[in-house]
Amino acid sequence: MEDVVLEYIRNEYLDEDDEEDVDLDVNTPLLSSGIVDSFSMVSLKRFLEKEYSISLPDEEASAEAFDTVASIVALVKRHQGNA
Amino acid sequence: MAYSSTIREAHSTQLSAMRDQGLLKEERYIHSPQSANITVEYPSGSELKSVINLCANNYLGLSSHPDVIQAAHTALDHRGYGLSSVRFICGTQDIHRELEGALSRFLGTEDTILFPSCMDANAGVFEAFLEAEDVIISDRLVHASIVDGIRLCKAMTDTYKHANMKHLEQKLDEHRDKRIRLIVTDGVFSMDGDLAPLDEICALAERYDAMVFVDDSHSSGFMGKTGRGTHEHFGVVGKIDVITTTLGKALGGAAGGCVSGRKEVVELCRQRARPYLFSNTMAPPLVAGALKVLEILSGSTERRDKLEANTKFWRQGLTDAGLVIKKGDSPIVPVMLYNAKLSQDVARDLYEEGIYVIGFFFPVVPNGQARIRTQLSADHDIPVLEKALEAFKRVGDKYGILGLDKKGIIEKYGM
């Protein structure tokens, strides 16, 4: 799952000339570093919901929960467990 | 007392944290009218200093133009200082409607509605004509006021990579099921000075049956052959459904903004846009000043032509000096320094040299993209710009960045 989310973030949020500057892994801060802004986070949330057939309530799609791929994956897994 | 010592302390702590991170914004007191040369008191309490101003939005040098000042004076005498009312109660004079008509003619649109500022126009426009079954697809670098406006409306939101048409197309395709697809972009981007490719955006809009919204605040008055804006520059006048712009930059620099475009959208703003409904009308002297500005600009392209020549000279001069600038055609020319502290140090040294510029860094611009944003004006003359260039060369040399590319500067100073 980590790889799928990383791949999505790379395609959706990084520009070609950013890619050499940004070393993206599961622990890279996404929001606090400015790679993903809170406004663009909406498409990431939609992608996760569609890809993993879950529904993420807005209050759980917080800046903290979305700040690294590791925390995003944890959130998704928790919701898959609930399903 | 409602403002308890605990709350006071909490607020002080927040301010101290901002100061420690170097994020506290300080005002500099200017003792002269807005111009290419201004008299500044900075830091507060220090002796006045005459400096070359390279950071105003006074692109056409009309902020202190004698004819504009005279028009404002006349309106002050004949129409008063203020109207003490919102527009729809008793705050609309004939000159307000006259200015709306003049803006429609200038921008090549069907109708226009004035707002107290473009910030207010952007805050009110989306909510006024979009519903839950619509989607807004915005460029990721649009101005903060657009982001605020979008947050206030019920439509779904999505974003595309800055000026990336492939990504925009992908999003338009993804949202085919929506009632309205609204593409939202700035005409000229305020921090990078680059232009949205409106010709390509309009072609995509046609293909995917989408509407187009452009905030032209940093282009109205000078972009395009006769200064009508980015839409004129790209040959798509009449194809932009909604334009928002400001009277607070090139168009006189006082205050006021507008939504201009399809007449039904404008009318929906008049009925529903909250910043229009619940804030005061524009003061008569400002309305008359803006009317004079449009009259000046409709009669001659001299000012935008001079601005264009200044911009070419400045961009070439900085490049020849070995500084890294963001490419583009606009009079917003960012000198890239990448490192936040370096941007502050260079700005401070330039001020010592008599050049007024500001260093921008995260979160105003993306992390590792710190810069000094320079802005040209038709008020500048070539000898003034030559003097400023020499100062940039001296300071650039002091920091050893002349001739270095992005990689070189980052190696030397870090991100």
Short mmCIF file of C-alpha atoms in Angstrom, two decimals:
data_model
loop_
_atom_site.label_atom_id
_atom_site.label_comp_id
_atom_site.label_asym_id
_atom_site.label_seq_id
_atom_site.Cartn_x
_atom_site.Cartn_y
_atom_site.Cartn_z
CA MET A 1 0.00 0.00 0.00
CA GLU A 2 2.91 2.37 0.80
CA ASP A 3 4.16 2.13 -2.79
CA VAL A 4 0.74 2.85 -4.29
CA VAL A 5 0.29 5.96 -2.12
CA LEU A 6 3.86 7.15 -2.75
CA GLU A 7 3.35 6.73 -6.48
CA TYR A 8 0.09 8.71 -6.34
CA ILE A 9 1.75 11.53 -4.40
CA ARG A 10 4.68 11.64 -6.80
CA ASN A 11 2.38 11.90 -9.82
CA GLU A 12 -0.22 14.17 -8.28
CA TYR A 13 1.87 16.64 -6.32
CA LEU A 14 5.44 16.78 -7.60
CA ASP A 15 6.46 18.61 -10.74
CA GLU A 16 9.20 17.19 -12.90
CA ASP A 17 11.71 19.80 -11.74
CA ASP A 18 10.77 19.19 -8.08
CA GLU A 19 11.54 15.53 -8.27
CA GLU A 20 15.29 15.95 -8.12
CA ASP A 21 14.96 18.17 -5.01
CA VAL A 22 12.53 16.07 -3.03
CA ASP A 23 13.52 12.78 -1.52
CA LEU A 24 10.13 11.20 -0.95
CA ASP A 25 9.69 8.25 1.41
CA VAL A 26 7.06 7.04 3.88
CA ASN A 27 8.29 9.43 6.59
CA THR A 28 8.69 12.60 4.49
CA PRO A 29 6.47 15.34 5.93
CA LEU A 30 3.94 16.23 3.24
CA LEU A 31 1.89 19.11 4.60
CA SER A 32 4.34 20.75 6.99
CA SER A 33 6.97 20.76 4.22
CA GLY A 34 4.57 22.22 1.68
CA ILE A 35 4.66 19.27 -0.79
CA VAL A 36 0.90 18.95 -0.32
CA ASP A 37 -1.08 22.02 0.75
CA SER A 38 -4.23 21.66 2.79
CA PHE A 39 -6.28 22.66 -0.24
CA SER A 40 -4.83 20.03 -2.56
CA MET A 41 -5.22 17.38 0.12
CA VAL A 42 -8.81 16.92 -1.08
CA SER A 43 -7.74 14.93 -4.12
CA LEU A 44 -5.55 12.65 -1.99
CA LYS A 45 -8.50 11.93 0.29
CA ARG A 46 -10.70 11.15 -2.72
CA PHE A 47 -8.04 8.87 -4.18
CA LEU A 48 -7.71 6.88 -0.94
CA GLU A 49 -11.48 6.50 -0.60
CA LYS A 50 -11.84 5.27 -4.16
CA GLU A 51 -8.75 3.05 -4.25
CA TYR A 52 -9.43 1.33 -0.92
CA SER A 53 -13.24 1.49 -0.91
CA ILE A 54 -13.43 3.34 2.39
CA SER A 55 -15.02 6.55 3.61
CA LEU A 56 -12.83 8.95 5.58
CA PRO A 57 -14.76 11.40 7.76
CA ASP A 58 -13.49 14.99 7.37
CA GLU A 59 -12.51 15.21 11.03
CA GLU A 60 -10.13 12.27 10.60
CA ALA A 61 -8.57 13.62 7.41
CA SER A 62 -6.56 16.04 9.52
CA ALA A 63 -3.24 17.68 8.70
CA GLU A 64 -1.56 15.36 11.22
CA ALA A 65 -3.12 12.18 9.83
CA PHE A 66 -2.10 13.18 6.29
CA ASP A 67 1.38 14.43 7.10
CA THR A 68 3.34 11.30 6.11
CA VAL A 69 2.64 8.29 3.93
CA ALA A 70 3.17 6.14 7.04
CA SER A 71 0.39 7.93 8.94
CA ILE A 72 -1.88 7.89 5.87
CA VAL A 73 -1.44 4.14 5.50
CA ALA A 74 -2.18 3.66 9.21
CA LEU A 75 -5.39 5.66 8.81
CA VAL A 76 -6.49 3.70 5.76
CA LYS A 77 -5.77 0.36 7.43
CA ARG A 78 -7.76 1.35 10.47
CA HIS A 79 -10.74 2.12 8.26
CA GLN A 80 -10.33 -1.06 6.24
CA GLY A 81 -10.36 -2.96 9.55
CA ASN A 82 -13.62 -1.25 10.47
CA ALA A 83 -15.30 -2.16 7.21
CA MET B 1 -12.00 41.14 32.78
CA ALA B 2 -12.73 39.08 29.71
CA TYR B 3 -9.21 39.40 28.29
CA SER B 4 -7.56 37.35 31.03
CA SER B 5 -3.84 37.25 31.75
CA THR B 6 -3.77 33.60 30.62
CA ILE B 7 -5.15 34.52 27.21
CA ARG B 8 -2.84 37.53 26.97
CA GLU B 9 0.13 35.26 27.72
CA ALA B 10 -1.01 32.69 25.16
CA HIS B 11 -1.20 35.40 22.49
CA SER B 12 2.22 36.77 23.49
CA THR B 13 3.72 33.30 23.23
CA GLN B 14 2.34 32.93 19.70
CA LEU B 15 3.85 36.27 18.71
CA SER B 16 7.22 35.39 20.28
CA ALA B 17 7.28 32.11 18.36
CA MET B 18 6.69 34.02 15.11
CA ARG B 19 9.47 36.46 16.02
CA ASP B 20 11.88 33.60 16.85
CA GLN B 21 11.18 31.93 13.51
CA GLY B 22 11.79 35.22 11.72
CA LEU B 23 8.18 35.21 10.47
CA LEU B 24 7.00 38.41 12.15
CA LYS B 25 5.97 40.98 9.57
CA GLU B 26 7.04 44.54 10.30
CA GLU B 27 5.65 47.63 8.65
CA ARG B 28 7.97 50.27 7.27
CA TYR B 29 6.72 53.84 7.49
CA ILE B 30 6.77 55.75 4.22
CA HIS B 31 6.70 59.55 4.46
CA SER B 32 6.06 60.33 0.80
CA PRO B 33 3.43 59.53 -1.85
CA GLN B 34 3.81 56.18 -3.63
CA SER B 35 6.43 56.51 -6.36
CA ALA B 36 9.61 55.10 -7.92
CA ASN B 37 11.52 56.96 -5.20
CA ILE B 38 10.12 57.00 -1.68
CA THR B 39 11.17 58.33 1.72
CA VAL B 40 11.22 55.60 4.34
CA GLU B 41 11.55 55.47 8.12
CA TYR B 42 13.00 52.05 8.89
CA PRO B 43 13.51 50.73 11.44
CA SER B 44 10.86 52.75 13.26
CA GLY B 45 12.36 55.90 14.75
CA SER B 46 15.42 56.00 12.48
CA GLU B 47 16.33 58.83 10.14
CA LEU B 48 14.40 59.13 6.90
CA LYS B 49 16.05 57.51 3.90
CA SER B 50 15.35 58.09 0.22
CA VAL B 51 15.22 54.75 -1.61
CA ILE B 52 14.36 53.33 -5.03
CA ASN B 53 11.10 51.40 -4.68
CA LEU B 54 11.19 48.01 -6.38
CA CYS B 55 8.34 46.35 -4.50
CA ALA B 56 5.16 48.33 -5.19
CA ASN B 57 2.26 47.11 -7.32
CA ASN B 58 2.28 50.59 -8.85
CA TYR B 59 2.98 49.06 -12.27
CA LEU B 60 1.81 52.01 -14.33
CA GLY B 61 2.94 54.76 -11.96
CA LEU B 62 -0.63 56.04 -11.63
CA SER B 63 -0.88 55.95 -7.82
CA SER B 64 0.17 59.58 -7.55
CA HIS B 65 -0.68 60.81 -11.06
CA PRO B 66 -1.79 64.49 -10.95
CA ASP B 67 -4.86 63.93 -13.17
CA VAL B 68 -6.02 61.04 -10.98
CA ILE B 69 -5.51 63.11 -7.83
CA GLN B 70 -7.42 66.00 -9.42
CA ALA B 71 -10.33 63.74 -10.40
CA ALA B 72 -10.51 62.43 -6.83
CA HIS B 73 -10.47 66.01 -5.49
CA THR B 74 -13.31 67.04 -7.77
CA ALA B 75 -15.41 64.05 -6.71
CA LEU B 76 -14.68 64.82 -3.07
CA ASP B 77 -16.10 68.33 -3.60
CA HIS B 78 -19.12 67.26 -5.64
CA ARG B 79 -20.03 63.78 -4.37
CA GLY B 80 -18.66 63.83 -0.83
CA TYR B 81 -16.25 61.79 1.23
CA GLY B 82 -18.30 58.69 1.96
CA LEU B 83 -21.81 57.30 1.54
CA SER B 84 -22.37 55.53 4.85
CA SER B 85 -24.23 52.72 3.14
CA VAL B 86 -23.90 49.44 1.31
CA ARG B 87 -24.59 49.64 -2.42
CA PHE B 88 -28.20 48.41 -2.47
CA ILE B 89 -29.55 50.68 0.27
CA CYS B 90 -28.30 54.17 -0.57
CA GLY B 91 -24.67 53.62 -1.57
CA THR B 92 -24.87 53.69 -5.37
CA GLN B 93 -24.11 56.98 -7.11
CA ASP B 94 -24.23 57.45 -10.86
CA ILE B 95 -20.42 57.29 -10.91
CA HIS B 96 -20.41 53.77 -9.43
CA ARG B 97 -22.48 52.49 -12.34
CA GLU B 98 -20.36 54.58 -14.72
CA LEU B 99 -17.20 52.89 -13.40
CA GLU B 100 -18.77 49.44 -13.76
CA GLY B 101 -19.58 50.27 -17.39
CA ALA B 102 -16.08 51.62 -18.02
CA LEU B 103 -14.51 48.46 -16.56
CA SER B 104 -16.74 46.24 -18.76
CA ARG B 105 -15.62 48.15 -21.86
CA PHE B 106 -11.98 48.07 -20.78
CA LEU B 107 -11.96 44.34 -20.01
CA GLY B 108 -14.21 43.38 -22.95
CA THR B 109 -16.88 41.76 -20.79
CA GLU B 110 -20.69 41.81 -20.55
CA ASP B 111 -21.06 43.43 -17.13
CA THR B 112 -19.13 44.34 -13.96
CA ILE B 113 -19.85 44.69 -10.25
CA LEU B 114 -17.60 46.64 -7.88
CA PHE B 115 -16.40 45.28 -4.53
CA PRO B 116 -14.48 47.03 -1.74
CA SER B 117 -11.40 45.02 -2.83
CA CYS B 118 -10.48 42.10 -5.09
CA MET B 119 -9.99 40.08 -1.92
CA ASP B 120 -13.71 40.67 -1.31
CA ALA B 121 -14.59 39.93 -4.93
CA ASN B 122 -12.81 36.58 -4.68
CA ALA B 123 -14.38 35.87 -1.30
CA GLY B 124 -17.89 36.39 -2.68
CA VAL B 125 -17.95 35.31 -6.30
CA PHE B 126 -17.79 31.50 -6.05
CA GLU B 127 -20.56 31.15 -3.51
CA ALA B 128 -22.77 33.40 -5.62
CA PHE B 129 -22.98 31.20 -8.73
CA LEU B 130 -21.77 27.69 -7.86
CA GLU B 131 -23.72 24.86 -6.26
CA ALA B 132 -22.93 21.49 -4.68
CA GLU B 133 -23.18 19.73 -8.05
CA ASP B 134 -20.32 21.85 -9.49
CA VAL B 135 -16.55 21.48 -9.28
CA ILE B 136 -13.82 24.10 -9.05
CA ILE B 137 -10.50 23.02 -10.56
CA SER B 138 -7.87 25.55 -9.54
CA ASP B 139 -4.19 26.05 -10.26
CA ARG B 140 -2.20 25.20 -7.13
CA LEU B 141 -0.56 28.61 -6.96
CA VAL B 142 -3.66 30.81 -7.06
CA HIS B 143 -3.83 33.75 -4.69
CA ALA B 144 -4.84 33.21 -1.04
CA SER B 145 -8.06 35.20 -1.51
CA ILE B 146 -9.25 32.70 -4.14
CA VAL B 147 -8.51 29.84 -1.76
CA ASP B 148 -10.61 31.59 0.90
CA GLY B 149 -13.45 32.21 -1.56
CA ILE B 150 -13.46 28.59 -2.71
CA ARG B 151 -13.62 27.40 0.89
CA LEU B 152 -16.79 29.43 1.38
CA CYS B 153 -18.71 27.77 -1.44
CA LYS B 154 -20.47 24.43 -1.65
CA ALA B 155 -18.91 23.18 -4.89
CA MET B 156 -16.46 20.29 -4.89
CA THR B 157 -12.84 21.43 -5.09
CA ASP B 158 -9.87 20.04 -6.93
CA THR B 159 -6.50 21.43 -8.00
CA TYR B 160 -4.02 21.00 -10.83
CA LYS B 161 -0.24 21.36 -10.85
CA HIS B 162 0.86 24.90 -11.54
CA ALA B 163 0.20 25.77 -15.21
CA ASN B 164 0.30 22.06 -16.09
CA MET B 165 -2.19 21.58 -18.93
CA LYS B 166 -1.87 17.80 -19.00
CA HIS B 167 -2.84 17.61 -15.36
CA LEU B 168 -5.69 20.09 -15.87
CA GLU B 169 -7.03 17.98 -18.75
CA GLN B 170 -6.89 14.88 -16.60
CA LYS B 171 -8.95 16.67 -13.92
CA LEU B 172 -11.49 17.98 -16.46
CA ASP B 173 -11.94 14.44 -17.72
CA GLU B 174 -12.30 13.10 -14.20
CA HIS B 175 -15.10 15.57 -13.43
CA ARG B 176 -17.20 15.16 -16.59
CA ASP B 177 -20.23 14.26 -14.48
CA LYS B 178 -20.44 17.70 -12.82
CA ARG B 179 -22.92 20.43 -13.80
CA ILE B 180 -20.28 23.18 -14.01
CA ARG B 181 -16.53 22.62 -14.30
CA LEU B 182 -14.89 25.93 -13.38
CA ILE B 183 -11.19 26.33 -14.18
CA VAL B 184 -9.68 28.88 -11.80
CA THR B 185 -6.34 30.61 -12.29
CA ASP B 186 -4.46 33.84 -11.78
CA GLY B 187 -3.58 35.65 -15.03
CA VAL B 188 -0.12 36.62 -13.81
CA PHE B 189 1.03 34.76 -10.70
CA SER B 190 2.00 37.21 -8.00
CA MET B 191 5.01 35.40 -6.54
CA ASP B 192 6.55 33.91 -9.70
CA GLY B 193 5.55 36.53 -12.25
CA ASP B 194 4.70 33.88 -14.84
CA LEU B 195 1.52 33.78 -16.92
CA ALA B 196 -1.26 31.23 -17.04
CA PRO B 197 -1.45 29.88 -20.62
CA LEU B 198 -4.95 31.21 -21.18
CA ASP B 199 -5.03 30.21 -24.86
CA GLU B 200 -4.51 26.57 -23.93
CA ILE B 201 -6.82 26.84 -20.93
CA CYS B 202 -9.62 28.24 -23.12
CA ALA B 203 -9.08 25.47 -25.71
CA LEU B 204 -9.39 22.85 -22.96
CA ALA B 205 -12.44 24.62 -21.57
CA GLU B 206 -14.10 24.40 -24.96
CA ARG B 207 -13.23 20.72 -25.37
CA TYR B 208 -14.50 19.76 -21.91
CA ASP B 209 -17.36 22.24 -21.71
CA ALA B 210 -15.88 24.12 -18.76
CA MET B 211 -16.07 27.73 -17.59
CA VAL B 212 -12.94 29.84 -17.05
CA PHE B 213 -12.20 32.18 -14.14
CA VAL B 214 -9.14 34.47 -14.11
CA ASP B 215 -7.89 36.77 -11.35
CA ASP B 216 -6.09 39.42 -13.34
CA SER B 217 -5.05 41.65 -10.44
CA HIS B 218 -1.38 41.58 -11.43
CA SER B 219 -2.05 42.23 -15.13
CA SER B 220 -5.04 44.55 -15.64
CA GLY B 221 -3.79 47.78 -17.17
CA PHE B 222 -0.60 46.52 -18.78
CA MET B 223 -0.58 42.92 -20.04
CA GLY B 224 -1.62 42.65 -23.70
CA LYS B 225 -1.04 45.13 -26.51
CA THR B 226 -3.45 47.70 -25.08
CA GLY B 227 -3.12 46.67 -21.45
CA ARG B 228 -6.49 44.96 -21.09
CA GLY B 229 -4.96 41.98 -19.31
CA THR B 230 -3.69 38.44 -19.71
CA HIS B 231 -6.69 37.54 -21.87
CA GLU B 232 -5.63 40.17 -24.41
CA HIS B 233 -2.02 38.92 -24.26
CA PHE B 234 -3.21 35.43 -25.29
CA GLY B 235 -5.89 36.57 -27.74
CA VAL B 236 -8.86 35.22 -25.78
CA VAL B 237 -10.81 38.42 -25.00
CA GLY B 238 -14.51 37.50 -24.64
CA LYS B 239 -13.72 33.87 -23.83
CA ILE B 240 -13.08 34.30 -20.12
CA ASP B 241 -16.36 33.80 -18.28
CA VAL B 242 -15.36 35.50 -15.03
CA ILE B 243 -12.55 38.00 -14.45
CA THR B 244 -11.78 39.42 -11.04
CA THR B 245 -9.35 42.28 -10.71
CA THR B 246 -8.26 45.09 -8.45
CA LEU B 247 -8.16 48.87 -8.59
CA GLY B 248 -5.49 48.69 -5.90
CA LYS B 249 -2.50 47.94 -8.11
CA ALA B 250 -1.86 49.25 -11.65
CA LEU B 251 -5.32 50.86 -11.92
CA GLY B 252 -4.61 53.71 -9.52
CA GLY B 253 -3.55 51.77 -6.44
CA ALA B 254 -6.15 53.13 -3.99
CA ALA B 255 -8.73 50.43 -3.26
CA GLY B 256 -11.59 48.53 -4.84
CA GLY B 257 -12.01 45.43 -6.93
CA CYS B 258 -14.55 43.86 -9.21
CA VAL B 259 -16.12 40.79 -10.74
CA SER B 260 -16.51 41.21 -14.49
CA GLY B 261 -17.86 38.74 -17.02
CA ARG B 262 -21.09 36.95 -17.95
CA LYS B 263 -23.97 39.25 -17.03
CA GLU B 264 -25.94 36.59 -15.17
CA VAL B 265 -22.91 35.76 -12.99
CA VAL B 266 -22.49 39.46 -12.23
CA GLU B 267 -26.19 39.77 -11.38
CA LEU B 268 -26.00 36.71 -9.10
CA CYS B 269 -23.12 38.46 -7.29
CA ARG B 270 -25.32 41.55 -6.91
CA GLN B 271 -28.03 39.40 -5.33
CA ARG B 272 -25.94 36.99 -3.29
CA ALA B 273 -22.26 37.90 -2.81
CA ARG B 274 -21.89 38.56 0.90
CA PRO B 275 -18.92 40.97 0.79
CA TYR B 276 -20.97 43.07 -1.67
CA LEU B 277 -24.16 42.88 0.37
CA PHE B 278 -22.64 43.52 3.76
CA SER B 279 -19.79 45.96 3.27
CA ASN B 280 -19.68 49.62 2.46
CA THR B 281 -19.74 51.06 -1.03
CA MET B 282 -16.56 52.47 -2.58
CA ALA B 283 -15.90 56.08 -1.57
CA PRO B 284 -16.68 58.64 -4.32
CA PRO B 285 -13.10 60.02 -4.65
CA LEU B 286 -11.80 56.49 -5.31
CA VAL B 287 -14.49 55.83 -7.92
CA ALA B 288 -13.70 59.06 -9.75
CA GLY B 289 -9.94 58.36 -9.55
CA ALA B 290 -10.44 54.91 -11.10
CA LEU B 291 -12.60 56.41 -13.88
CA LYS B 292 -9.77 58.81 -14.69
CA VAL B 293 -7.25 55.94 -14.73
CA LEU B 294 -9.35 54.05 -17.29
CA GLU B 295 -9.69 57.21 -19.37
CA ILE B 296 -5.89 57.68 -19.37
CA LEU B 297 -5.28 54.04 -20.30
CA SER B 298 -7.93 53.98 -23.02
CA GLY B 299 -6.35 57.01 -24.65
CA SER B 300 -2.74 55.86 -24.78
CA THR B 301 -0.56 52.77 -24.36
CA GLU B 302 2.45 54.90 -23.46
CA ARG B 303 2.64 53.75 -19.85
CA ARG B 304 2.29 50.03 -20.49
CA ASP B 305 4.82 50.36 -23.33
CA LYS B 306 7.32 52.00 -20.99
CA LEU B 307 6.67 49.33 -18.36
CA GLU B 308 7.32 46.65 -20.99
CA ALA B 309 10.62 48.31 -21.98
CA ASN B 310 11.65 48.65 -18.31
CA THR B 311 10.80 45.00 -17.71
CA LYS B 312 12.96 43.85 -20.65
CA PHE B 313 15.86 46.02 -19.50
CA TRP B 314 15.61 44.76 -15.90
CA ARG B 315 15.26 41.07 -16.77
CA GLN B 316 18.20 41.28 -19.18
CA GLY B 317 20.31 43.28 -16.69
CA LEU B 318 19.80 40.80 -13.84
CA THR B 319 20.50 37.85 -16.13
CA ASP B 320 23.68 39.46 -17.52
CA ALA B 321 24.81 40.18 -13.95
CA GLY B 322 24.67 36.44 -13.26
CA LEU B 323 21.63 36.35 -10.99
CA VAL B 324 18.96 33.65 -11.27
CA ILE B 325 15.52 35.00 -12.11
CA LYS B 326 12.19 33.34 -12.80
CA LYS B 327 11.53 33.50 -16.51
CA GLY B 328 8.47 35.29 -17.83
CA ASP B 329 7.10 38.40 -19.54
CA SER B 330 5.61 40.18 -16.57
CA PRO B 331 7.01 43.09 -14.53
CA ILE B 332 7.17 40.79 -11.50
CA VAL B 333 10.77 39.57 -11.53
CA PRO B 334 11.77 37.24 -8.70
CA VAL B 335 15.50 37.03 -7.97
CA MET B 336 15.93 33.48 -6.71
CA LEU B 337 18.03 32.88 -3.58
CA TYR B 338 16.41 29.61 -2.34
CA ASN B 339 17.70 30.04 1.23
CA ALA B 340 15.41 32.03 3.59
CA LYS B 341 18.19 33.68 5.60
CA LEU B 342 20.09 34.63 2.46
CA SER B 343 16.95 36.34 1.11
CA GLN B 344 16.67 38.40 4.32
CA ASP B 345 20.40 39.28 4.33
CA VAL B 346 20.43 40.35 0.69
CA ALA B 347 17.26 42.45 1.14
CA ARG B 348 18.79 44.18 4.19
CA ASP B 349 22.03 44.97 2.35
CA LEU B 350 20.11 46.27 -0.66
CA TYR B 351 18.19 48.59 1.64
CA GLU B 352 21.55 49.91 2.90
CA GLU B 353 22.36 50.54 -0.75
CA GLY B 354 19.14 52.53 -1.15
CA ILE B 355 17.04 49.83 -2.80
CA TYR B 356 13.73 48.90 -1.21
CA VAL B 357 12.93 45.22 -1.77
CA ILE B 358 11.54 42.43 0.39
CA GLY B 359 12.76 38.85 0.79
CA PHE B 360 10.01 36.22 0.60
CA PHE B 361 10.31 32.74 2.06
CA PHE B 362 8.19 29.82 3.32
CA PRO B 363 5.23 29.83 3.93
CA VAL B 364 4.65 32.76 1.51
CA VAL B 365 6.50 30.78 -1.18
CA PRO B 366 7.29 27.02 -1.18
CA ASN B 367 10.03 25.77 1.08
CA GLY B 368 13.50 26.18 -0.44
CA GLN B 369 12.22 28.76 -2.93
CA ALA B 370 13.16 31.96 -1.04
CA ARG B 371 13.55 34.97 -3.24
CA ILE B 372 13.53 38.73 -3.57
CA ARG B 373 10.54 39.79 -5.62
CA THR B 374 11.26 42.87 -7.68
CA GLN B 375 8.45 44.75 -9.40
CA LEU B 376 8.87 47.26 -12.18
CA SER B 377 6.88 50.43 -12.74
CA ALA B 378 6.37 52.85 -15.61
CA ASP B 379 7.51 55.42 -13.03
CA HIS B 380 11.05 53.99 -13.16
CA ASP B 381 13.52 55.49 -15.61
CA ILE B 382 16.43 53.57 -17.10
CA PRO B 383 19.10 55.49 -15.08
CA VAL B 384 17.22 54.58 -11.89
CA LEU B 385 17.16 50.93 -12.91
CA GLU B 386 20.86 51.08 -13.83
CA LYS B 387 21.61 52.34 -10.34
CA ALA B 388 19.52 49.54 -8.82
CA LEU B 389 21.31 46.97 -11.01
CA GLU B 390 24.69 48.17 -9.77
CA ALA B 391 23.48 47.71 -6.20
CA PHE B 392 22.28 44.17 -6.97
CA LYS B 393 25.70 43.41 -8.49
CA ARG B 394 27.59 44.73 -5.45
CA VAL B 395 25.44 42.80 -2.99
CA GLY B 396 25.42 39.68 -5.19
CA ASP B 397 29.20 39.84 -5.35
CA LYS B 398 29.46 40.23 -1.57
CA TYR B 399 27.55 36.96 -1.13
CA GLY B 400 29.41 35.24 -3.96
CA ILE B 401 26.27 34.28 -5.87
CA LEU B 402 26.89 36.03 -9.21
CA GLY B 403 27.19 33.43 -11.95
CA LEU B 404 25.93 30.61 -9.73
CA ASP B 405 22.93 28.59 -10.85
CA LYS B 406 20.26 27.14 -8.55
CA LYS B 407 22.46 24.16 -7.65
CA GLY B 408 25.44 26.40 -6.93
CA ILE B 409 23.51 28.72 -4.61
CA ILE B 410 21.98 25.77 -2.74
CA GLU B 411 25.40 24.12 -2.37
CA LYS B 412 26.78 27.32 -0.91
CA TYR B 413 23.87 28.33 1.38
CA GLY B 414 21.58 25.30 1.66
CA MET B 415 17.82 25.34 1.00
#
